[in-house]
Amino acid sequence: MGEEGFSSDSSLLYHVHPPTAIVKSEGLADVAAETRMAPNQPLLPRHYRTQDLPRGGDLVFGRRALMGNDDVTISFVTADAASDLYRNSTGDEVVYVQAGVLRFESVYGAINAIAGDYVVVPRGTIHRWIPSAEPVTALIIQARGHIRTPKRYLSQTGQFLEHAPYCERDLRGVEGPLLAEGEDVPVMVRNRAGLTRLTYAYHPFDVVGWDGCLYPYAFNIADFEPIVKRTHAPPPVHQTFEGPNFVVCSFCPRPLDFDPESVPIPYNHHNVDSDEMMFYVGGDYSARQGSGVGIGSITLHPSGFTHGPIPGAVEAVIRGMESGRTTTDETAVMIDTFRPLLLADSAAVGEDPEYAWTWARAARS
Ligand SMILES: [Fe+2]
């Protein structure tokens, strides 16, 4: 398997059977393609409660699209069933596990994933997801291309630089080999034409070994080393991955900005070229108090809207510092996209329609 026309990362996989042997191909209606997406018009900041979204299903076909564009689709799932074998040939995926334990099985081997893991699945990897006894909640980032480590973290030859907030030691590879017996095994394949069920003559999990630099891996958000400044540092210090026209950032527990005069929460800002999606996964959100945003919330602050802390939050955080607070325990996953994010109809059931007015209400109260 190799990327970018034999000009980028690749791996050699040693199969017992020909990986070419298919016996049946059936075109299927693609639920994902039927999700309607509409522009964020009239322009509004948005707040979705993932707890209010329908639960159940498997991690592949039970996921509900929340928002997306031509570069990326962002979905959420509460998975309580094992998925079919699946190959996404439209791009890389990152699955961020919010809660629960699940096993990722693939042609390369398996990863036991826990809360806080980002599991990176290269395009074209045949895999399946098996939740443990408890349901698993996860955010899924589907790119129309590759999701990679930011270039500025790497040396010319691809080693993580010492200033990077994570490095090779933090990445967990697959355990394997993972072998399964079987004949006439269906695999759900999504490519740029749609969804197909391909039946393979032999079980695709027949790889006795592999070598190369293209493979699935996991990285836990708790292993991200936060970078802190004397005064407020903007989101690029939190960057974790880059994809085509988007970035993924991890906000992790860290010391507060340490200048005695600092105001250690974001300033009002307008990131004019980006739509900003934030998924709140842990800790206490000082900047959002009074907005209804809590653990499990997803906010979208689009280009065209200046956003920032709820009025009163600055004073509250300064009072906290004066009484000895020196750290923040917030944990969040942020996705900034350069192209506008369209809103999926499947997200509407979780939307808080009052969110847009929370800054004005706090200012007037
Ligand atoms: Fe922002």
mmCIF file of C-alpha atoms and ligand atoms in Angstrom:
data_model
loop_
_atom_site.group_PDB
_atom_site.id
_atom_site.type_symbol
_atom_site.label_atom_id
_atom_site.label_comp_id
_atom_site.label_asym_id
_atom_site.label_seq_id
_atom_site.Cartn_x
_atom_site.Cartn_y
_atom_site.Cartn_z
ATOM 1 C CA MET A 1 0.000 0.000 0.000
ATOM 2 C CA GLY A 2 1.463 3.354 -0.989
ATOM 3 C CA GLU A 3 0.370 6.973 -1.118
ATOM 4 C CA GLU A 4 0.538 9.739 -3.698
ATOM 5 C CA GLY A 5 1.331 7.729 -6.778
ATOM 6 C CA PHE A 6 4.326 5.771 -5.490
ATOM 7 C CA SER A 7 5.900 9.057 -4.328
ATOM 8 C CA SER A 8 5.165 9.017 -0.597
ATOM 9 C CA ASP A 9 4.958 6.656 2.376
ATOM 10 C CA SER A 10 4.291 2.978 1.708
ATOM 11 C CA SER A 11 4.322 -0.444 3.331
ATOM 12 C CA LEU A 12 4.717 -3.972 1.997
ATOM 13 C CA LEU A 13 2.133 -6.414 3.350
ATOM 14 C CA TYR A 14 2.825 -10.133 3.106
ATOM 15 C CA HIS A 15 -0.485 -11.908 2.471
ATOM 16 C CA VAL A 16 -1.076 -15.658 2.634
ATOM 17 C CA HIS A 17 -3.679 -15.404 -0.150
ATOM 18 C CA PRO A 18 -3.895 -13.095 -3.151
ATOM 19 C CA PRO A 19 -5.398 -9.810 -1.876
ATOM 20 C CA THR A 20 -6.868 -9.440 -5.370
ATOM 21 C CA ALA A 21 -9.256 -12.402 -5.198
ATOM 22 C CA ILE A 22 -12.827 -11.083 -5.179
ATOM 23 C CA VAL A 23 -15.920 -13.115 -6.005
ATOM 24 C CA LYS A 24 -18.787 -10.605 -5.826
ATOM 25 C CA SER A 25 -19.425 -6.864 -6.017
ATOM 26 C CA GLU A 26 -22.701 -5.221 -4.938
ATOM 27 C CA GLY A 27 -23.441 -1.507 -5.104
ATOM 28 C CA LEU A 28 -25.177 -0.196 -1.982
ATOM 29 C CA ALA A 29 -27.101 2.933 -1.108
ATOM 30 C CA ASP A 30 -24.743 5.108 0.894
ATOM 31 C CA VAL A 31 -26.384 6.560 3.981
ATOM 32 C CA ALA A 32 -23.460 8.952 4.384
ATOM 33 C CA ALA A 33 -23.955 10.321 0.883
ATOM 34 C CA GLU A 34 -27.633 10.900 1.651
ATOM 35 C CA THR A 35 -26.896 13.167 4.621
ATOM 36 C CA ARG A 36 -27.904 16.634 3.571
ATOM 37 C CA MET A 37 -25.496 19.457 4.346
ATOM 38 C CA ALA A 38 -26.501 23.104 4.174
ATOM 39 C CA PRO A 39 -24.523 26.331 4.477
ATOM 40 C CA ASN A 40 -24.453 28.010 7.899
ATOM 41 C CA GLN A 41 -26.886 30.635 6.682
ATOM 42 C CA PRO A 42 -28.047 32.879 8.251
ATOM 43 C CA LEU A 43 -24.628 33.087 9.876
ATOM 44 C CA LEU A 44 -24.675 31.854 13.481
ATOM 45 C CA PRO A 45 -22.291 30.415 16.054
ATOM 46 C CA ARG A 46 -23.566 26.940 16.877
ATOM 47 C CA HIS A 47 -23.664 24.638 19.873
ATOM 48 C CA TYR A 48 -24.492 20.933 19.640
ATOM 49 C CA ARG A 49 -24.912 18.573 22.581
ATOM 50 C CA THR A 50 -23.567 15.212 21.487
ATOM 51 C CA GLN A 51 -25.428 13.612 24.411
ATOM 52 C CA ASP A 52 -28.694 14.455 22.635
ATOM 53 C CA LEU A 53 -27.783 12.672 19.396
ATOM 54 C CA PRO A 54 -29.268 9.216 18.700
ATOM 55 C CA ARG A 55 -27.215 6.395 20.197
ATOM 56 C CA GLY A 56 -26.329 2.949 18.980
ATOM 57 C CA GLY A 57 -25.032 1.200 15.911
ATOM 58 C CA ASP A 58 -21.477 0.514 14.875
ATOM 59 C CA LEU A 59 -18.619 2.942 14.538
ATOM 60 C CA VAL A 60 -18.706 3.013 10.732
ATOM 61 C CA PHE A 61 -22.362 3.087 9.752
ATOM 62 C CA GLY A 62 -23.753 4.361 13.073
ATOM 63 C CA ARG A 63 -21.793 7.606 12.837
ATOM 64 C CA ARG A 64 -23.827 10.771 12.367
ATOM 65 C CA ALA A 65 -22.374 13.557 10.300
ATOM 66 C CA LEU A 66 -22.349 16.891 12.151
ATOM 67 C CA MET A 67 -20.642 19.175 9.674
ATOM 68 C CA GLY A 68 -18.323 19.024 6.726
ATOM 69 C CA ASN A 69 -17.077 20.401 3.433
ATOM 70 C CA ASP A 70 -15.145 19.155 0.401
ATOM 71 C CA ASP A 71 -12.065 18.515 2.567
ATOM 72 C CA VAL A 72 -13.389 16.884 5.720
ATOM 73 C CA THR A 73 -16.484 15.389 7.322
ATOM 74 C CA ILE A 74 -16.859 15.480 11.114
ATOM 75 C CA SER A 75 -19.147 12.871 12.677
ATOM 76 C CA PHE A 76 -20.082 11.550 16.095
ATOM 77 C CA VAL A 77 -21.084 8.079 17.188
ATOM 78 C CA THR A 78 -22.195 6.195 20.273
ATOM 79 C CA ALA A 79 -21.197 2.708 19.144
ATOM 80 C CA ASP A 80 -22.531 -0.422 20.824
ATOM 81 C CA ALA A 81 -21.925 -3.014 18.098
ATOM 82 C CA ALA A 82 -18.993 -4.390 16.131
ATOM 83 C CA SER A 83 -18.635 -2.964 12.640
ATOM 84 C CA ASP A 84 -18.379 -4.807 9.359
ATOM 85 C CA LEU A 85 -15.004 -5.020 7.709
ATOM 86 C CA TYR A 86 -14.542 -1.589 6.138
ATOM 87 C CA ARG A 87 -12.192 0.073 3.696
ATOM 88 C CA ASN A 88 -12.433 3.832 3.229
ATOM 89 C CA SER A 89 -10.658 4.653 -0.001
ATOM 90 C CA THR A 90 -11.752 8.306 -0.021
ATOM 91 C CA GLY A 91 -9.192 9.457 2.563
ATOM 92 C CA ASP A 92 -7.593 8.995 5.957
ATOM 93 C CA GLU A 93 -9.685 8.892 9.101
ATOM 94 C CA VAL A 94 -8.912 9.891 12.661
ATOM 95 C CA VAL A 95 -11.196 8.460 15.336
ATOM 96 C CA TYR A 96 -11.002 10.331 18.646
ATOM 97 C CA VAL A 97 -12.307 8.095 21.438
ATOM 98 C CA GLN A 98 -14.160 10.228 23.978
ATOM 99 C CA ALA A 99 -15.234 7.404 26.297
ATOM 100 C CA GLY A 100 -15.125 3.633 26.388
ATOM 101 C CA VAL A 101 -12.733 0.956 25.237
ATOM 102 C CA LEU A 102 -12.637 -0.565 21.806
ATOM 103 C CA ARG A 103 -10.477 -2.740 19.642
ATOM 104 C CA PHE A 104 -9.344 -1.682 16.199
ATOM 105 C CA GLU A 105 -8.545 -4.678 13.988
ATOM 106 C CA SER A 106 -6.887 -4.310 10.604
ATOM 107 C CA VAL A 107 -4.788 -6.027 7.988
ATOM 108 C CA TYR A 108 -1.752 -4.569 9.783
ATOM 109 C CA GLY A 109 -2.746 -5.794 13.248
ATOM 110 C CA ALA A 110 -4.787 -4.545 16.192
ATOM 111 C CA ILE A 111 -4.859 -1.521 18.485
ATOM 112 C CA ASN A 112 -6.641 -1.540 21.824
ATOM 113 C CA ALA A 113 -8.001 1.997 22.027
ATOM 114 C CA ILE A 114 -9.010 3.851 25.185
ATOM 115 C CA ALA A 115 -10.536 7.210 26.038
ATOM 116 C CA GLY A 116 -8.369 10.043 24.752
ATOM 117 C CA ASP A 117 -6.877 8.051 21.877
ATOM 118 C CA TYR A 118 -6.667 9.434 18.392
ATOM 119 C CA VAL A 119 -6.585 6.374 16.131
ATOM 120 C CA VAL A 120 -5.204 7.282 12.698
ATOM 121 C CA VAL A 121 -6.408 4.997 9.898
ATOM 122 C CA PRO A 122 -4.670 5.406 6.539
ATOM 123 C CA ARG A 123 -6.848 5.469 3.445
ATOM 124 C CA GLY A 124 -7.530 2.001 2.100
ATOM 125 C CA THR A 125 -6.780 0.051 5.291
ATOM 126 C CA ILE A 126 -9.275 -2.819 5.671
ATOM 127 C CA HIS A 127 -10.341 -2.716 9.303
ATOM 128 C CA ARG A 128 -13.186 -3.105 11.788
ATOM 129 C CA TRP A 129 -14.081 -1.623 15.174
ATOM 130 C CA ILE A 130 -15.193 -3.757 18.136
ATOM 131 C CA PRO A 131 -16.452 -1.900 21.223
ATOM 132 C CA SER A 132 -16.070 -3.570 24.616
ATOM 133 C CA ALA A 133 -19.118 -4.160 26.800
ATOM 134 C CA GLU A 134 -19.818 -0.446 27.320
ATOM 135 C CA PRO A 135 -20.852 1.830 24.431
ATOM 136 C CA VAL A 136 -18.060 3.922 22.938
ATOM 137 C CA THR A 137 -18.468 7.589 22.115
ATOM 138 C CA ALA A 138 -16.169 8.956 19.449
ATOM 139 C CA LEU A 139 -15.608 11.910 17.150
ATOM 140 C CA ILE A 140 -14.660 10.880 13.631
ATOM 141 C CA ILE A 141 -12.652 13.045 11.266
ATOM 142 C CA GLN A 142 -12.828 11.824 7.661
ATOM 143 C CA ALA A 143 -10.461 13.630 5.318
ATOM 144 C CA ARG A 144 -10.503 13.699 1.521
ATOM 145 C CA GLY A 145 -6.770 13.176 1.628
ATOM 146 C CA HIS A 146 -4.113 12.400 4.198
ATOM 147 C CA ILE A 147 -3.997 13.344 7.872
ATOM 148 C CA ARG A 148 -0.428 13.833 8.999
ATOM 149 C CA THR A 149 1.865 15.182 11.657
ATOM 150 C CA PRO A 150 2.419 18.932 11.119
ATOM 151 C CA LYS A 151 5.444 19.429 8.877
ATOM 152 C CA ARG A 152 6.950 21.971 11.240
ATOM 153 C CA TYR A 153 7.307 19.243 13.913
ATOM 154 C CA LEU A 154 9.516 17.108 11.655
ATOM 155 C CA SER A 155 13.107 17.211 10.465
ATOM 156 C CA GLN A 156 13.849 17.163 6.727
ATOM 157 C CA THR A 157 14.068 13.401 6.936
ATOM 158 C CA GLY A 158 10.925 12.915 9.003
ATOM 159 C CA GLN A 159 12.087 12.607 12.620
ATOM 160 C CA PHE A 160 10.079 14.494 15.239
ATOM 161 C CA LEU A 161 11.983 17.608 16.328
ATOM 162 C CA GLU A 162 12.716 18.100 20.006
ATOM 163 C CA HIS A 163 10.409 21.114 20.309
ATOM 164 C CA ALA A 164 7.393 19.150 19.016
ATOM 165 C CA PRO A 165 4.637 18.512 21.572
ATOM 166 C CA TYR A 166 4.758 14.769 20.886
ATOM 167 C CA CYS A 167 7.188 12.349 19.307
ATOM 168 C CA GLU A 168 7.697 8.777 18.095
ATOM 169 C CA ARG A 169 7.673 7.431 21.657
ATOM 170 C CA ASP A 170 4.078 8.618 22.090
ATOM 171 C CA LEU A 171 2.749 6.757 19.032
ATOM 172 C CA ARG A 172 1.361 3.268 19.570
ATOM 173 C CA GLY A 173 1.602 0.958 16.593
ATOM 174 C CA VAL A 174 -0.410 -2.128 15.855
ATOM 175 C CA GLU A 175 -0.023 -5.488 17.554
ATOM 176 C CA GLY A 176 0.114 -8.389 15.208
ATOM 177 C CA PRO A 177 0.030 -10.262 13.049
ATOM 178 C CA LEU A 178 -3.722 -10.557 13.192
ATOM 179 C CA LEU A 179 -4.870 -13.611 11.276
ATOM 180 C CA ALA A 180 -8.415 -14.802 10.580
ATOM 181 C CA GLU A 181 -9.694 -17.742 8.589
ATOM 182 C CA GLY A 182 -12.623 -17.498 6.236
ATOM 183 C CA GLU A 183 -13.854 -17.680 2.686
ATOM 184 C CA ASP A 184 -16.316 -15.409 0.872
ATOM 185 C CA VAL A 185 -15.835 -12.541 3.337
ATOM 186 C CA PRO A 186 -17.706 -9.282 2.708
ATOM 187 C CA VAL A 187 -15.901 -5.934 3.017
ATOM 188 C CA MET A 188 -17.710 -2.604 2.808
ATOM 189 C CA VAL A 189 -15.671 -0.396 0.498
ATOM 190 C CA ARG A 190 -16.262 3.327 0.162
ATOM 191 C CA ASN A 191 -14.497 4.935 -2.763
ATOM 192 C CA ARG A 192 -15.066 8.142 -4.657
ATOM 193 C CA ALA A 193 -17.880 6.520 -6.662
ATOM 194 C CA GLY A 194 -19.907 5.353 -3.649
ATOM 195 C CA LEU A 195 -20.368 2.350 -1.414
ATOM 196 C CA THR A 196 -19.780 -1.231 -2.556
ATOM 197 C CA ARG A 197 -19.865 -4.569 -0.775
ATOM 198 C CA LEU A 198 -16.941 -6.555 -2.163
ATOM 199 C CA THR A 199 -16.822 -10.227 -1.262
ATOM 200 C CA TYR A 200 -13.279 -11.520 -0.946
ATOM 201 C CA ALA A 201 -12.438 -15.159 -1.657
ATOM 202 C CA TYR A 202 -10.327 -15.257 1.528
ATOM 203 C CA HIS A 203 -10.442 -13.321 4.767
ATOM 204 C CA PRO A 204 -8.398 -10.132 4.293
ATOM 205 C CA PHE A 205 -6.783 -10.597 7.712
ATOM 206 C CA ASP A 206 -4.134 -12.937 6.304
ATOM 207 C CA VAL A 207 -1.067 -10.665 6.604
ATOM 208 C CA VAL A 208 1.721 -12.568 8.336
ATOM 209 C CA GLY A 209 3.975 -9.527 8.480
ATOM 210 C CA TRP A 210 4.561 -6.104 6.994
ATOM 211 C CA ASP A 211 7.220 -3.439 6.837
ATOM 212 C CA GLY A 212 7.216 0.193 5.862
ATOM 213 C CA CYS A 213 6.180 3.634 7.067
ATOM 214 C CA LEU A 214 2.461 3.573 6.266
ATOM 215 C CA TYR A 215 0.354 2.025 9.020
ATOM 216 C CA PRO A 216 -2.404 2.792 11.538
ATOM 217 C CA TYR A 217 -1.375 4.103 14.922
ATOM 218 C CA ALA A 218 -2.806 5.599 18.094
ATOM 219 C CA PHE A 219 -1.783 8.703 20.001
ATOM 220 C CA ASN A 220 -3.366 9.583 23.331
ATOM 221 C CA ILE A 221 -4.279 13.205 23.999
ATOM 222 C CA ALA A 222 -2.834 12.840 27.537
ATOM 223 C CA ASP A 223 0.587 12.305 25.914
ATOM 224 C CA PHE A 224 0.459 15.716 24.212
ATOM 225 C CA GLU A 225 2.993 17.998 25.917
ATOM 226 C CA PRO A 226 1.367 21.407 26.208
ATOM 227 C CA ILE A 227 3.408 24.458 25.262
ATOM 228 C CA VAL A 228 2.770 27.404 27.586
ATOM 229 C CA LYS A 229 3.749 31.063 27.231
ATOM 230 C CA ARG A 230 4.003 33.919 29.713
ATOM 231 C CA THR A 231 0.864 35.353 28.127
ATOM 232 C CA HIS A 232 -1.876 33.646 26.149
ATOM 233 C CA ALA A 233 -0.643 31.357 23.365
ATOM 234 C CA PRO A 234 -2.859 30.955 20.297
ATOM 235 C CA PRO A 235 -4.069 27.554 19.054
ATOM 236 C CA PRO A 236 -1.120 26.620 16.760
ATOM 237 C CA VAL A 237 0.778 25.570 19.931
ATOM 238 C CA HIS A 238 -1.917 22.912 20.357
ATOM 239 C CA GLN A 239 -1.738 21.574 16.798
ATOM 240 C CA THR A 240 -1.715 17.797 16.610
ATOM 241 C CA PHE A 241 -2.466 16.885 12.982
ATOM 242 C CA GLU A 242 -2.820 18.559 9.618
ATOM 243 C CA GLY A 243 -5.097 17.508 6.786
ATOM 244 C CA PRO A 244 -6.063 19.020 3.447
ATOM 245 C CA ASN A 245 -7.259 22.542 4.339
ATOM 246 C CA PHE A 246 -7.774 21.744 8.033
ATOM 247 C CA VAL A 247 -5.893 21.266 11.296
ATOM 248 C CA VAL A 248 -6.634 19.277 14.455
ATOM 249 C CA CYS A 249 -5.541 20.736 17.810
ATOM 250 C CA SER A 250 -5.492 19.253 21.337
ATOM 251 C CA PHE A 251 -6.164 21.493 24.314
ATOM 252 C CA CYS A 252 -4.745 19.691 27.343
ATOM 253 C CA PRO A 253 -4.393 20.282 31.100
ATOM 254 C CA ARG A 254 -1.519 22.723 31.568
ATOM 255 C CA PRO A 255 -0.147 25.530 33.731
ATOM 256 C CA LEU A 256 -1.945 28.822 33.229
ATOM 257 C CA ASP A 257 -0.084 31.669 31.504
ATOM 258 C CA PHE A 258 2.394 32.716 34.172
ATOM 259 C CA ASP A 259 2.929 36.470 33.883
ATOM 260 C CA PRO A 260 1.445 38.115 37.000
ATOM 261 C CA GLU A 261 -0.475 40.478 34.693
ATOM 262 C CA SER A 262 -1.647 37.820 32.224
ATOM 263 C CA VAL A 263 -5.292 37.084 31.515
ATOM 264 C CA PRO A 264 -5.079 33.328 30.978
ATOM 265 C CA ILE A 265 -8.066 32.742 28.720
ATOM 266 C CA PRO A 266 -8.546 33.532 25.038
ATOM 267 C CA TYR A 267 -9.109 37.098 23.919
ATOM 268 C CA ASN A 268 -12.032 37.899 21.641
ATOM 269 C CA HIS A 269 -10.770 36.908 18.244
ATOM 270 C CA HIS A 270 -11.728 36.548 14.613
ATOM 271 C CA ASN A 271 -9.825 33.821 12.809
ATOM 272 C CA VAL A 272 -10.895 35.336 9.496
ATOM 273 C CA ASP A 273 -9.946 32.475 7.169
ATOM 274 C CA SER A 274 -11.295 29.601 9.283
ATOM 275 C CA ASP A 275 -14.330 27.952 10.757
ATOM 276 C CA GLU A 276 -13.510 26.689 14.264
ATOM 277 C CA MET A 277 -15.086 23.547 15.676
ATOM 278 C CA MET A 278 -14.380 22.679 19.315
ATOM 279 C CA PHE A 279 -15.296 19.424 21.079
ATOM 280 C CA TYR A 280 -15.202 19.729 24.883
ATOM 281 C CA VAL A 281 -14.101 16.424 26.384
ATOM 282 C CA GLY A 282 -12.864 17.105 29.893
ATOM 283 C CA GLY A 283 -12.261 19.583 32.694
ATOM 284 C CA ASP A 284 -13.698 22.941 33.543
ATOM 285 C CA TYR A 285 -14.314 25.489 30.806
ATOM 286 C CA SER A 286 -13.755 28.925 32.385
ATOM 287 C CA ALA A 287 -14.198 30.833 29.133
ATOM 288 C CA ARG A 288 -17.589 29.237 28.464
ATOM 289 C CA GLN A 289 -19.264 29.403 31.854
ATOM 290 C CA GLY A 290 -22.869 30.503 31.527
ATOM 291 C CA SER A 291 -23.129 29.512 27.861
ATOM 292 C CA GLY A 292 -24.567 26.036 28.381
ATOM 293 C CA VAL A 293 -21.378 24.501 26.963
ATOM 294 C CA GLY A 294 -20.118 21.519 28.941
ATOM 295 C CA ILE A 295 -18.524 18.115 28.532
ATOM 296 C CA GLY A 296 -19.806 16.553 25.315
ATOM 297 C CA SER A 297 -20.568 19.899 23.704
ATOM 298 C CA ILE A 298 -19.420 20.827 20.238
ATOM 299 C CA THR A 299 -19.288 24.478 19.241
ATOM 300 C CA LEU A 300 -18.802 25.969 15.800
ATOM 301 C CA HIS A 301 -17.503 29.527 15.556
ATOM 302 C CA PRO A 302 -17.527 30.368 11.865
ATOM 303 C CA SER A 303 -15.567 32.898 9.884
ATOM 304 C CA GLY A 304 -17.574 36.126 9.865
ATOM 305 C CA PHE A 305 -18.254 35.935 13.602
ATOM 306 C CA THR A 306 -15.906 37.349 16.281
ATOM 307 C CA HIS A 307 -15.888 34.999 19.262
ATOM 308 C CA GLY A 308 -14.347 34.817 22.707
ATOM 309 C CA PRO A 309 -15.038 34.300 26.405
ATOM 310 C CA ILE A 310 -18.474 34.857 27.859
ATOM 311 C CA PRO A 311 -18.621 38.331 29.493
ATOM 312 C CA GLY A 312 -17.615 37.908 33.133
ATOM 313 C CA ALA A 313 -15.202 35.041 32.394
ATOM 314 C CA VAL A 314 -12.136 37.304 32.366
ATOM 315 C CA GLU A 315 -12.950 38.677 35.817
ATOM 316 C CA ALA A 316 -13.668 35.161 37.094
ATOM 317 C CA VAL A 317 -10.362 33.735 35.906
ATOM 318 C CA ILE A 318 -8.428 36.692 37.373
ATOM 319 C CA ARG A 319 -10.162 36.100 40.717
ATOM 320 C CA GLY A 320 -9.141 32.453 40.456
ATOM 321 C CA MET A 321 -5.488 33.390 39.903
ATOM 322 C CA GLU A 322 -5.586 35.801 42.841
ATOM 323 C CA SER A 323 -6.771 32.973 45.050
ATOM 324 C CA GLY A 324 -3.901 30.741 43.933
ATOM 325 C CA ARG A 325 -5.132 28.888 40.836
ATOM 326 C CA THR A 326 -2.177 28.034 38.592
ATOM 327 C CA THR A 327 -3.461 25.337 36.233
ATOM 328 C CA THR A 328 -6.313 24.546 33.897
ATOM 329 C CA ASP A 329 -7.690 21.037 33.487
ATOM 330 C CA GLU A 330 -9.545 21.658 30.235
ATOM 331 C CA THR A 331 -9.320 19.030 27.516
ATOM 332 C CA ALA A 332 -10.714 19.697 24.062
ATOM 333 C CA VAL A 333 -10.266 18.720 20.449
ATOM 334 C CA MET A 334 -10.417 21.558 17.926
ATOM 335 C CA ILE A 335 -10.741 21.347 14.160
ATOM 336 C CA ASP A 336 -10.144 24.511 12.130
ATOM 337 C CA THR A 337 -11.083 24.379 8.467
ATOM 338 C CA PHE A 338 -10.167 26.848 5.754
ATOM 339 C CA ARG A 339 -13.272 26.140 3.718
ATOM 340 C CA PRO A 340 -16.616 26.886 5.407
ATOM 341 C CA LEU A 341 -18.242 24.026 7.273
ATOM 342 C CA LEU A 342 -21.693 23.043 6.061
ATOM 343 C CA LEU A 343 -24.156 21.836 8.695
ATOM 344 C CA ALA A 344 -25.562 18.310 8.490
ATOM 345 C CA ASP A 345 -29.293 17.832 8.985
ATOM 346 C CA SER A 346 -28.468 14.881 11.273
ATOM 347 C CA ALA A 347 -26.900 17.272 13.817
ATOM 348 C CA ALA A 348 -29.961 19.504 14.248
ATOM 349 C CA VAL A 349 -31.525 17.290 16.929
ATOM 350 C CA GLY A 350 -28.612 18.123 19.260
ATOM 351 C CA GLU A 351 -28.510 21.860 18.621
ATOM 352 C CA ASP A 352 -28.990 24.462 21.342
ATOM 353 C CA PRO A 353 -30.917 27.211 19.524
ATOM 354 C CA GLU A 354 -30.160 29.814 22.212
ATOM 355 C CA TYR A 355 -26.354 29.585 22.019
ATOM 356 C CA ALA A 356 -25.852 32.488 19.613
ATOM 357 C CA TRP A 357 -27.246 35.000 22.098
ATOM 358 C CA THR A 358 -25.274 33.946 25.201
ATOM 359 C CA TRP A 359 -22.613 36.678 24.954
ATOM 360 C CA ALA A 360 -25.224 39.450 24.709
ATOM 361 C CA ARG A 361 -27.303 37.995 27.532
ATOM 362 C CA ALA A 362 -24.263 37.777 29.824
ATOM 363 C CA ALA A 363 -23.200 41.333 28.898
ATOM 364 C CA ARG A 364 -26.638 42.724 29.750
ATOM 365 C CA SER A 365 -27.228 40.752 32.943
HETATM 366 FE FE FE B 1 -11.388 30.527 18.555
#
